[in-house]
Coordinates of C-alpha atoms and ligand atoms in Angstrom, one line a residue:
X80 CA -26.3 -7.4 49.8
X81 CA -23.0 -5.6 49.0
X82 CA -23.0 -3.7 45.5
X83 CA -21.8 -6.1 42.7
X84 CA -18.4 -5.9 41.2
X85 CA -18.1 -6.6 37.5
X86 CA -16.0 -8.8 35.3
X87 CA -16.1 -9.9 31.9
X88 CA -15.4 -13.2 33.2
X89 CA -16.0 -15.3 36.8
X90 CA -14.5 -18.4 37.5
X91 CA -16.2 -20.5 40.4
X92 CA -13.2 -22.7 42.0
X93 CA -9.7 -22.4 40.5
X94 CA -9.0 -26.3 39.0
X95 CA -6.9 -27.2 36.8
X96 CA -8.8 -25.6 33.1
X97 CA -9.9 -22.6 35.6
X98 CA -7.1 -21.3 36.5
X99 CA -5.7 -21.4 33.1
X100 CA -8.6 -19.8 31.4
X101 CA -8.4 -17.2 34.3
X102 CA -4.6 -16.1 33.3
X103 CA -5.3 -16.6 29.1
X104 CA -8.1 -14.3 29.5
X105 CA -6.5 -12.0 31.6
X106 CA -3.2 -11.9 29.8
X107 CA -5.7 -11.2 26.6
X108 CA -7.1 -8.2 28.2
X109 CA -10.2 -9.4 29.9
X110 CA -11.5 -8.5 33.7
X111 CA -11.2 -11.9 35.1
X112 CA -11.7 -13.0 39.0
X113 CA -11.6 -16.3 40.1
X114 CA -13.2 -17.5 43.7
X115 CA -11.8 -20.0 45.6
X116 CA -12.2 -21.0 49.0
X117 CA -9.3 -23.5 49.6
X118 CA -6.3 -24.1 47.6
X119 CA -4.6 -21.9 45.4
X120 CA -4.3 -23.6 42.3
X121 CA -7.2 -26.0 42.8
X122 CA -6.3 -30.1 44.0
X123 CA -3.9 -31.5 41.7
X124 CA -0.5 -29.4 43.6
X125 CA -2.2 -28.9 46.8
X126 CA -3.7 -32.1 47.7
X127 CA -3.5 -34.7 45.1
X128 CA -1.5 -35.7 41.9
X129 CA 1.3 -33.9 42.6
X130 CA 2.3 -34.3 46.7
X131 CA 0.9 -38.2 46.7
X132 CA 3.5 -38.6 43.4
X133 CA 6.0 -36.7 45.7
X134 CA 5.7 -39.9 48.2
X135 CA 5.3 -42.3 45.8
X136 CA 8.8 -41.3 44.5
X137 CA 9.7 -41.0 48.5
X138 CA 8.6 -44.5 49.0
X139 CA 10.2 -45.4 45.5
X140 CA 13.3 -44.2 47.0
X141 CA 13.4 -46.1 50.2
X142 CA 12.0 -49.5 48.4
X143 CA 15.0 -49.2 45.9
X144 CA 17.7 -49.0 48.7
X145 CA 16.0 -51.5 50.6
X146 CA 17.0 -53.8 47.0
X147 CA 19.8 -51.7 46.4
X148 CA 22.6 -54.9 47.2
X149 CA 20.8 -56.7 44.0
X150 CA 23.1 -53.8 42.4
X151 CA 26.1 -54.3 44.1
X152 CA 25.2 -51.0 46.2
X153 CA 25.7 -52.3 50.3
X154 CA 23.5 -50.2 53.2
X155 CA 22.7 -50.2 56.7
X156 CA 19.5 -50.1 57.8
X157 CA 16.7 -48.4 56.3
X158 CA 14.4 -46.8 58.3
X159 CA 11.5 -43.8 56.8
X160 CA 11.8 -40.9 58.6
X161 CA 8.0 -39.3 57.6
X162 CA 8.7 -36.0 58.7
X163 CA 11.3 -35.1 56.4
X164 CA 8.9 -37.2 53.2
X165 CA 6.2 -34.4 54.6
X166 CA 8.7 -31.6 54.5
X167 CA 10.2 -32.3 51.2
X168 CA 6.2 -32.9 49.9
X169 CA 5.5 -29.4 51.8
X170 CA 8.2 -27.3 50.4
X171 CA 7.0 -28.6 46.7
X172 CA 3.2 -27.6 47.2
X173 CA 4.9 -24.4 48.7
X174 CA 7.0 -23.8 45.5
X175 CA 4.0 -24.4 43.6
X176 CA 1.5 -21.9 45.5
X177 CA 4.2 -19.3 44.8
X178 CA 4.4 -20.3 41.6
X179 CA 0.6 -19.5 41.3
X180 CA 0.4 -15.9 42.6
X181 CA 3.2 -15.1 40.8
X182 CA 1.0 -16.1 37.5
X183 CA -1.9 -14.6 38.9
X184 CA 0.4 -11.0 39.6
X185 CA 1.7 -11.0 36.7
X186 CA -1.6 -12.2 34.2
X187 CA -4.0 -9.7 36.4
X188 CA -6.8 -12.1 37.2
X189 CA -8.0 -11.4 40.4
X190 CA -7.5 -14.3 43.0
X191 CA -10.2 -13.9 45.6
X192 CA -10.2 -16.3 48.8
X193 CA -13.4 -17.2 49.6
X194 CA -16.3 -19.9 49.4
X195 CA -18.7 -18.8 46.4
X196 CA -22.6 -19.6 45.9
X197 CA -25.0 -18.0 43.3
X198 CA -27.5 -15.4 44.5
X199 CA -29.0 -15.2 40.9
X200 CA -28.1 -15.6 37.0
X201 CA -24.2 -15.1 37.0
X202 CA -24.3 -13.5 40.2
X203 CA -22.0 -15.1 42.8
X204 CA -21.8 -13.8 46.6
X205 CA -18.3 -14.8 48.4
X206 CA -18.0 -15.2 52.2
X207 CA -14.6 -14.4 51.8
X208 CA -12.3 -16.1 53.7
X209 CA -10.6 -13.3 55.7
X210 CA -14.5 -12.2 56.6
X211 CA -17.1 -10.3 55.4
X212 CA -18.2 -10.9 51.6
X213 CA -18.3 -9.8 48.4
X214 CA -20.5 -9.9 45.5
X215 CA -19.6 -10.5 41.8
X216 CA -21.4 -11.1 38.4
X217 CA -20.1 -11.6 35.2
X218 CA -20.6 -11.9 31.6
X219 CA -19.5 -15.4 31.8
X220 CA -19.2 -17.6 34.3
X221 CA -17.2 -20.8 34.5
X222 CA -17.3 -23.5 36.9
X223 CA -14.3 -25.4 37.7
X224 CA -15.4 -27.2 41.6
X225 CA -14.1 -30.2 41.6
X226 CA -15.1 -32.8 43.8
X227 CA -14.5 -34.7 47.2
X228 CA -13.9 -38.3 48.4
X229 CA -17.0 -40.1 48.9
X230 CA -17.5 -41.5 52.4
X231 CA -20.0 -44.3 52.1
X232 CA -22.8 -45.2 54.5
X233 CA -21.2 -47.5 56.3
X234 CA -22.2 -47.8 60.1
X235 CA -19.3 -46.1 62.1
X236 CA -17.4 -44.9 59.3
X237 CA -18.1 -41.6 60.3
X238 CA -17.3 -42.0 63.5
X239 CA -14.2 -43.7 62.9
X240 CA -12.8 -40.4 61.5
X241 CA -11.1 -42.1 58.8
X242 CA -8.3 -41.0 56.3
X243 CA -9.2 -39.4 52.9
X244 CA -6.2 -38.6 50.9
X245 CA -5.5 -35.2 51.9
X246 CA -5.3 -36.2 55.2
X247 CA -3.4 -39.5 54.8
X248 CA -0.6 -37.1 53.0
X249 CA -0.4 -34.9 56.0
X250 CA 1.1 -38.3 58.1
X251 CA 4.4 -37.5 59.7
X252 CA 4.3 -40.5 61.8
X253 CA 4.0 -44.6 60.1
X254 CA 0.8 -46.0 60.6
X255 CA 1.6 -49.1 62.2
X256 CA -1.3 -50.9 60.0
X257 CA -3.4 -49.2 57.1
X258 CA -6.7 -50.4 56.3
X259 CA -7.6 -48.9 52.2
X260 CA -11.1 -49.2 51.3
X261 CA -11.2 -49.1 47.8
X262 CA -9.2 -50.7 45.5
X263 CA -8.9 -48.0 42.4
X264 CA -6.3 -45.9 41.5
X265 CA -5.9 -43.6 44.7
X266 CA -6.3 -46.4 47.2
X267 CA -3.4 -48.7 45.3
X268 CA -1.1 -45.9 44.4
X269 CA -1.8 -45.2 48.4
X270 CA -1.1 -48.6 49.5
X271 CA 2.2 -48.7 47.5
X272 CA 3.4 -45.9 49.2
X273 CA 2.9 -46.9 52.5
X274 CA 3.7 -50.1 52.6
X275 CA 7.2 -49.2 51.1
X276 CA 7.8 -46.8 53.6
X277 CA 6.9 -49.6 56.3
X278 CA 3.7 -50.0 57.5
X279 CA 1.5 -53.1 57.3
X280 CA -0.9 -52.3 54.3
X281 CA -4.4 -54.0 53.7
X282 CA -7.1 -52.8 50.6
X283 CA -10.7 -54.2 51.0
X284 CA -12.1 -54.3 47.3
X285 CA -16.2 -54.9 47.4
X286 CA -15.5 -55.8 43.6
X287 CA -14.3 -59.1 41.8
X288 CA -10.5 -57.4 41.0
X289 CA -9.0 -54.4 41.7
X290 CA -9.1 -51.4 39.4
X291 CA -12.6 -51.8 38.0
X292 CA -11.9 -50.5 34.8
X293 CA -9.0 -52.0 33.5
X294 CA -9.3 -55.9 31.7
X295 CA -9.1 -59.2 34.5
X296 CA -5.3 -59.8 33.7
X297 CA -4.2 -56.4 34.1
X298 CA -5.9 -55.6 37.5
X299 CA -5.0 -59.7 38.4
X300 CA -0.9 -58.4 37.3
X301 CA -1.5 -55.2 39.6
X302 CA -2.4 -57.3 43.0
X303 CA 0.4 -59.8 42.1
X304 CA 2.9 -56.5 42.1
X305 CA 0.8 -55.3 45.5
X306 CA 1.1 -58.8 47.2
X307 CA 4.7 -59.5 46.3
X308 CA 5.4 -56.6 48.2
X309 CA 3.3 -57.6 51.4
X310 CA 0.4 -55.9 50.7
X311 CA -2.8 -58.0 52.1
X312 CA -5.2 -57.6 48.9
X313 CA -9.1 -58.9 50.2
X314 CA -11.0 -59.1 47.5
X315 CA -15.3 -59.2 47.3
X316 CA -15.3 -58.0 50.9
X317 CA -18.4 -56.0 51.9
X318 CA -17.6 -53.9 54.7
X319 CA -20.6 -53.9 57.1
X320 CA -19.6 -51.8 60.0
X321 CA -16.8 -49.8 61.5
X322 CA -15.8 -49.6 64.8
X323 CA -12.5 -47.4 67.0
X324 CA -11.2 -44.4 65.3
X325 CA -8.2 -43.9 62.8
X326 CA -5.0 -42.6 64.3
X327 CA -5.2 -45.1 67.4
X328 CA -7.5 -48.8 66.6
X329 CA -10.0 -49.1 64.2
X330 CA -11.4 -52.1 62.8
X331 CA -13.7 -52.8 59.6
X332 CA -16.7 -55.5 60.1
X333 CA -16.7 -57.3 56.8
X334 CA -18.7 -60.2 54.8
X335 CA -16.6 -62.6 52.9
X336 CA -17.2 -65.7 50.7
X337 CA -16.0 -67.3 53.8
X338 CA -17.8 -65.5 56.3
X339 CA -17.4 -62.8 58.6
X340 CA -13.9 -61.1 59.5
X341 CA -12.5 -58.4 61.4
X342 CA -9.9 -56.5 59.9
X343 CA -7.7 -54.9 62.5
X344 CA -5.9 -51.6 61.1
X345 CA -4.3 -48.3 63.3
X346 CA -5.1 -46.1 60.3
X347 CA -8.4 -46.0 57.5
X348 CA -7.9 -44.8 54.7
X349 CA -11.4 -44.1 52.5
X350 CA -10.9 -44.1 48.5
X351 CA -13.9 -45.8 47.0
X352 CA -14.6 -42.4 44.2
X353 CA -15.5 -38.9 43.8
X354 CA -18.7 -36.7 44.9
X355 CA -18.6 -33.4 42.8
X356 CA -18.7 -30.2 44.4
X357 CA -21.9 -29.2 43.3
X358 CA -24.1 -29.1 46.4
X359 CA -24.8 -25.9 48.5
X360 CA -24.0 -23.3 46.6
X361 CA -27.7 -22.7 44.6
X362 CA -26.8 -23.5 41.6
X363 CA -30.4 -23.9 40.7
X364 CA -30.5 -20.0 41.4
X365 CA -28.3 -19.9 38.4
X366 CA -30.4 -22.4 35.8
X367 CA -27.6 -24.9 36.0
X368 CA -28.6 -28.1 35.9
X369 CA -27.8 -31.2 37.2
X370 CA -27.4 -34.7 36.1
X371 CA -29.0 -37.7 38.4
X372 CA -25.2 -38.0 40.1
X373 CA -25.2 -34.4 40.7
X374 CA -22.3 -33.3 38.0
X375 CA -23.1 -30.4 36.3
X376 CA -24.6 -31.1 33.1
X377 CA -23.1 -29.9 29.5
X378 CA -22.6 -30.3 26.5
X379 CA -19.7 -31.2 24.0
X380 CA -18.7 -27.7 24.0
X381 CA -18.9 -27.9 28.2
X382 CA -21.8 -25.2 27.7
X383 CA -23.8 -25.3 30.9
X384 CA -28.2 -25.1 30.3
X385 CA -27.8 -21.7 31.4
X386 CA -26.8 -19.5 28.7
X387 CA -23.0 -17.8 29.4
X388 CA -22.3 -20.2 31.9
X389 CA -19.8 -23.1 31.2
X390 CA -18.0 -25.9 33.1
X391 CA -14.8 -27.4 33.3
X392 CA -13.4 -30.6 34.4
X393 CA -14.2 -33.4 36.8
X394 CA -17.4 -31.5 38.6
X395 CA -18.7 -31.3 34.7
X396 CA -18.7 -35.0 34.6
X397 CA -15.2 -35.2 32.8
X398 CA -12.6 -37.9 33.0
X399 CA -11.0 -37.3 36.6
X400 CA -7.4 -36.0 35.5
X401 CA -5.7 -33.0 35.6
X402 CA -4.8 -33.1 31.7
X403 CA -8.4 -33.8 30.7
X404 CA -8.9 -30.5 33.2
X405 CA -6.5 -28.9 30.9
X406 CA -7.9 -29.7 27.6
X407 CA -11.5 -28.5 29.1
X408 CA -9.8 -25.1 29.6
X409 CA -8.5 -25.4 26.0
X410 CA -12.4 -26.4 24.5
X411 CA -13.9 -23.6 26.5
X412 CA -11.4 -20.7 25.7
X413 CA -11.5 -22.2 22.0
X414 CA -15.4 -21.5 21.7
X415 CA -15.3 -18.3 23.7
X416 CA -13.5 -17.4 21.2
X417 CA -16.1 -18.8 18.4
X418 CA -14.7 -21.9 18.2
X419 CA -16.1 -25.5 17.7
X420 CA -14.1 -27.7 19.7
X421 CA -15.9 -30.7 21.3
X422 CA -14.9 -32.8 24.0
X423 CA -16.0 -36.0 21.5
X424 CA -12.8 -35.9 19.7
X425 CA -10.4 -36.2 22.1
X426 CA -8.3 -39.6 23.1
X427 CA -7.9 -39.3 27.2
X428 CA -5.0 -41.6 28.6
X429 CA -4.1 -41.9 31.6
X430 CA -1.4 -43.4 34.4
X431 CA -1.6 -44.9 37.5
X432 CA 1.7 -44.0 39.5
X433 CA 2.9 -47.4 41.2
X434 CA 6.1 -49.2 40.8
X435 CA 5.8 -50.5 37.6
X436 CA 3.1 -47.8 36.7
X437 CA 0.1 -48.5 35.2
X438 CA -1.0 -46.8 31.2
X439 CA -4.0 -46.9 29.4
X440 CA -5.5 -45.3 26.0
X441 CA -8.5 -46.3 24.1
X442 CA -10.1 -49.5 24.3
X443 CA -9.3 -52.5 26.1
X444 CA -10.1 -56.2 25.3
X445 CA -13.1 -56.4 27.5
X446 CA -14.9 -52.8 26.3
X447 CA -13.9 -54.5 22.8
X448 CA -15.4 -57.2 23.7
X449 CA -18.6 -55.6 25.3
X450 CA -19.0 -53.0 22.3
X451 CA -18.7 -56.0 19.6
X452 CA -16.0 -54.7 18.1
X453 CA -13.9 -57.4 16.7
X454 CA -9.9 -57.2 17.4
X455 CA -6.6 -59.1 17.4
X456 CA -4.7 -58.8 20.6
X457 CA -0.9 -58.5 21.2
X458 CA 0.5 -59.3 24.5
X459 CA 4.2 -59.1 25.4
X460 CA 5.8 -60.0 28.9
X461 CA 8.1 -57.0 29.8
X462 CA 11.3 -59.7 30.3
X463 CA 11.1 -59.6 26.8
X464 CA 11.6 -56.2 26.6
X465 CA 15.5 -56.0 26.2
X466 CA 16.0 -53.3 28.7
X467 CA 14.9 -55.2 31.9
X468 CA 17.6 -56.7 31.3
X469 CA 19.7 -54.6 32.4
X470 CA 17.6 -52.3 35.1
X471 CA 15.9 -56.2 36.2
X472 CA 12.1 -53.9 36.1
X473 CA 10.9 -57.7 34.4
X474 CA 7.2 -56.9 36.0
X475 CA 4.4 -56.4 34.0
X476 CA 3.2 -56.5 30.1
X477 CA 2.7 -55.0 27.2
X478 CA -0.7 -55.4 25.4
X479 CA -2.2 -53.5 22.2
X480 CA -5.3 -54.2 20.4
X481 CA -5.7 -53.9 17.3
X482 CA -8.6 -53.9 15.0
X483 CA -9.1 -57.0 13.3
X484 CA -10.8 -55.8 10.2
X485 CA -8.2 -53.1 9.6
X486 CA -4.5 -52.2 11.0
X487 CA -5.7 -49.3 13.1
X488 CA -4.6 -49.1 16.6
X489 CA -7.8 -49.5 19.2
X490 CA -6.1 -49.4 22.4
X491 CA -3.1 -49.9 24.4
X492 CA -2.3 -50.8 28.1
X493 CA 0.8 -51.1 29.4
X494 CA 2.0 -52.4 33.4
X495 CA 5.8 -51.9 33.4
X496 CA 8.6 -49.4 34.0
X497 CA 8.3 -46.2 32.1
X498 CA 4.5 -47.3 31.4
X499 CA 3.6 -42.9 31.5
X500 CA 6.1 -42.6 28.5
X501 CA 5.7 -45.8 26.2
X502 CA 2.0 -44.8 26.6
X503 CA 2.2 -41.2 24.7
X504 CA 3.9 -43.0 21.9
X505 CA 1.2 -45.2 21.1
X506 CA -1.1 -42.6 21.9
X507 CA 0.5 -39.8 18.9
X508 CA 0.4 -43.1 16.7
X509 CA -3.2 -43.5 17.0
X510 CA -4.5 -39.9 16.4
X511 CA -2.1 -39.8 13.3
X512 CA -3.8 -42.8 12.9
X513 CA -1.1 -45.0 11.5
X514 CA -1.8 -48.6 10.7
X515 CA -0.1 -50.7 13.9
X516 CA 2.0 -52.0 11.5
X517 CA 4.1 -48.6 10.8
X518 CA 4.9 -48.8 14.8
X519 CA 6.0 -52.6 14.5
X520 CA 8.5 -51.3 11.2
X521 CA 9.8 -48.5 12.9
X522 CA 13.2 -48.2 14.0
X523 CA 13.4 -47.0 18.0
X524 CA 16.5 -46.7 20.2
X525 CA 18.1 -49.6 21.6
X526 CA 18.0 -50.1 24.6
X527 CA 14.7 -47.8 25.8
X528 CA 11.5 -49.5 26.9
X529 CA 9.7 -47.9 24.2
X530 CA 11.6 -50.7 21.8
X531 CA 9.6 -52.7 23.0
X532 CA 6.4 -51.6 20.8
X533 CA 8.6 -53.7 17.8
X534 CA 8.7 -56.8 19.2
X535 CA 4.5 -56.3 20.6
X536 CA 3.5 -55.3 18.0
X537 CA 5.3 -58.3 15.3
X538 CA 3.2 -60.5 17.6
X539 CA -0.5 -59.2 16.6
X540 CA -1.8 -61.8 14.8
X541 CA -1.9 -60.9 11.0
X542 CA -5.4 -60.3 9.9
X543 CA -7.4 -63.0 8.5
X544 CA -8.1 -62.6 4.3
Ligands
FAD866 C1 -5.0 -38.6 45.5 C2 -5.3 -38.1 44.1 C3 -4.3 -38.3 43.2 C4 -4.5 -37.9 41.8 N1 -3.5 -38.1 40.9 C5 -3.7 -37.7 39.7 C6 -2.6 -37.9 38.7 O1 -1.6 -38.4 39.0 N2 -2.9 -37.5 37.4 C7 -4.0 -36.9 37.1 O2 -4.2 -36.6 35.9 N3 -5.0 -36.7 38.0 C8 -4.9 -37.1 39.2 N4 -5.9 -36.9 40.1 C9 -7.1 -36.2 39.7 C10 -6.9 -34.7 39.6 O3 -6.4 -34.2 40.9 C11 -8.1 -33.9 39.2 O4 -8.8 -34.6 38.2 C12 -7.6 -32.5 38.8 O5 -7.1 -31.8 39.9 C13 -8.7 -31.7 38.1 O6 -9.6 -31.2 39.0 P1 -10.6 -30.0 38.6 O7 -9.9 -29.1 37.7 O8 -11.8 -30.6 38.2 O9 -10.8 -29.3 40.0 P2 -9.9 -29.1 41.3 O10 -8.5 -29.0 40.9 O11 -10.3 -30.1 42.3 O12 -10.3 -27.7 41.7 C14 -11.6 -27.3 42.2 C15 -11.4 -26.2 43.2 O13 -12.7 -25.6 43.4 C16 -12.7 -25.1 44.7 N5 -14.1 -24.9 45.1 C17 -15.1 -25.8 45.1 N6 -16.2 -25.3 45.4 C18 -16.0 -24.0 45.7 C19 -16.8 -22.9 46.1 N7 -18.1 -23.0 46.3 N8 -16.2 -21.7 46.2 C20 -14.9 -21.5 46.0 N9 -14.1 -22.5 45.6 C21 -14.6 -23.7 45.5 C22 -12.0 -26.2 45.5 O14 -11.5 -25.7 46.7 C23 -10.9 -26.6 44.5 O15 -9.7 -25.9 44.8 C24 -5.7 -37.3 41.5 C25 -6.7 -37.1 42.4 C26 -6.5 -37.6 43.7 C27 -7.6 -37.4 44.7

């Protein structure tokens, strides 16, 4: 084994919170090195967030002219050119890796490229990706791995090479037909995309709606968008077997309420969750545990069970974003420090990018309803939101809910243009914790989206004496 290097601090994968740490720390003084074997800058502007929004808005783009004579604007014909949507995505992830080694350069933290396992307490070996391999151990370690798109057990699945993400946004040809398995937030933002830019879409769902998560009418006001726009939603389908390979024919096997079907496709596209990162590289060598669905286990301070050795976002079990990725960073630098903040006090929202997008914070009616928690509920159409009328963006709804007992603001979810914005309002309202009441007084621009929140929330039902 080559002769260990040390560093006050090593960071294992360079997410999101990693990376950040790794440039605060260094910036502060500190011997920092961070290992990772793929993507500088971890997922989010390599292979995820960031280039599938870059589509989105490329597929935004070409489904607006494509309605653009509603507006009085008159085209010829519209035709996606997916080369040039891959080049413009390419030269962004480009900007951004330069970005990246510029802030690595210029904070001091070491960027080493290489695939990283423990060979003992806070000692990690690299097989570095240029060969050969280095050793490293640290006063503290932090783990920031991420995770993978599952591929389920399906029979032929494998052998069917099908589509993740990160390959679905290296297309520069149309699928002719895409088949999504999954019908969460990747798989839907996914099937936007490409149907806008042309292709025949279709998303198997195994569950009763899409978006498990969210409440019936939000997910049933989500198809309606998807379907309007051609998109063949099939939900409770269980897939039972795969057959051809992605790229030329495949086809998905499936069991329906009304029997069997075949579901011809060119393309597969897998999106049905995440597996962390977590397997292969010894942790146990370490005294990290795991939990039973092999995400590191920690605790509110993202402290890891071995002593020095933290973890940070999605492959610790945290809410899968980038900003909750972020705030880890901010929890573990803030107790490295001798701090006390706790991943328990934070409000997460989040925002899936279709066209209307959808927002969420805090509770919604059904986890309401499933935690007994008694509420009124305000819902508002967004045609009664006075600025569709002039952009015409009438899909989707507003809905809060609101405590019943009290005027404090439980949750929020909104489907409808500028959903990402609206949201952070209602989000700085609830951790100021203003009664829902100060939001219905308050006087907001005419004619913004966010004007809205007036007229939702004078329609809460007033509380009962
Ligand atoms: C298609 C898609 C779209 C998304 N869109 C959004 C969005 O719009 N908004 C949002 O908030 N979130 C979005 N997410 C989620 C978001 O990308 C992640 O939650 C975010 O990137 C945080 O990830 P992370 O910090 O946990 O790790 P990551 O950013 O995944 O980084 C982990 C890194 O560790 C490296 N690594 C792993 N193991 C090793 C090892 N043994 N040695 C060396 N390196 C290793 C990996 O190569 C990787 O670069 C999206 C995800 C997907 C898949």
């Amino acid at each position: 084994m080559p002769q260990s290097e040390h560093f006050d601090v090593v960071i294992l994968g360079s997410g999101q919170g990693g990376k950040l740490l790794a440039w605060k720390l260094a910036r502060s003084g500190k011997r920092v090195a961070v290992v990772e074997r793929r993507w500088v800058g971890g997922s989010c502007p390599a292979v995820a967030c960031m280039p599938s929004k870059n589509e989105l808005w490329s597929a935004r783009v070409a489904h607006m002219v494509r309605h653009a004579a509603e507006f009085g604007t008159l085209t010829g014909e519209i035709r996606t050119d997916m080369r040039k949507v891959l080049r413009r995505k390419q030269d962004m992830v480009d900007r951004e890796i330069a970005i990246h080694l510029q802030a690595y350069k210029e904070s001091g933290a070491k960027l080493i490229m290489g695939a990283g396992r423990f060979v003992g307490p806070k000692v990690i070996e690299v097989a570095l990706n240029d060969g050969g391999a280095r050793t490293l151990d640290g006063a503290e370690i932090v783990l920031n791995l991420g995770s993978h798109a599952a591929i389920p057990a399906i029979p032929g699945l494998g052998a069917a090479r099908p589509l993740t993400h990160i390959e679905a946004l290296e297309l520069d040809t149309l699928p002719s037909h895409l088949i999504v398995l999954g019908g969460g937030y990747v798989g839907v933002e996914t099937a936007q995309t490409f149907r806008r830019f042309g292709s025949g879409v279709t998303i198997i769902e195994p569950g009763r709606q899409l978006m498990g998560r969210e409440d019936p009418d939000v997910a049933q006001e989500i198809e309606t968008v998807l379907r309007n726009e051609g998109v063949e939603v099939m939900l409770n389908v269980q897939p039972e077997g795969v057959s051809g390979v992605s790229g030329a024919t495949v086809a998905v096997n499936a069991r329906t309420a009304d029997g069997k079907r075949k579901i011809e496709g060119s393309h597969l596209l897998v999106a049905v969750g995440r597996i962390p990162n977590t397997a292969g590289i010894d942790l146990d060598k370490a005294g990290v545990e795991l939990d039973a669905r092999g995400f590191i286990r920690v605790n509110e301070r993202l402290q890891t069970s071995a002593p020095g050795v933290w973890a940070i976002g999605e492959c610790a079990g945290s809410p899968q974003f980038t900003h909750v990725s972020v705030d880890d960073f901010r929890i573990v630098a803030d107790n490295m420090a001798g701090g006390a903040r706790k991943t328990s006090d934070r409000l997460v929202p989040y925002v899936m990018f279709t066209d209307p997008p959808l927002a969420r914070v805090g509770l919604s009616e059904a986890e309401a309803q499933r935690q007994g928690v008694p509420v009124r509920v305000g819902r508002l159409p967004m045609s009664q939101v006075l600025r569709t009328e002039a952009t015409g963006e009438k899909t989707g709804f507003m809905k809060v809910v609101v405590s019943a007992g009290d005027d404090r603001i439980l949750g929020f979810a909104m489907i409808g243009a500028e959903a990402g914005e609206v949201v952070a309002v209602v989000q700085t309202a609830m951790m100021a914790g203003l009664p829902h009441t100060k939001l219905r007084d308050a006087v907001i621009s005419h004619l913004t989206m966010a004007e809205g929140l007036g007229f939702l929330f004078a329609i809460v039902p007033e509380r009962s004496a």
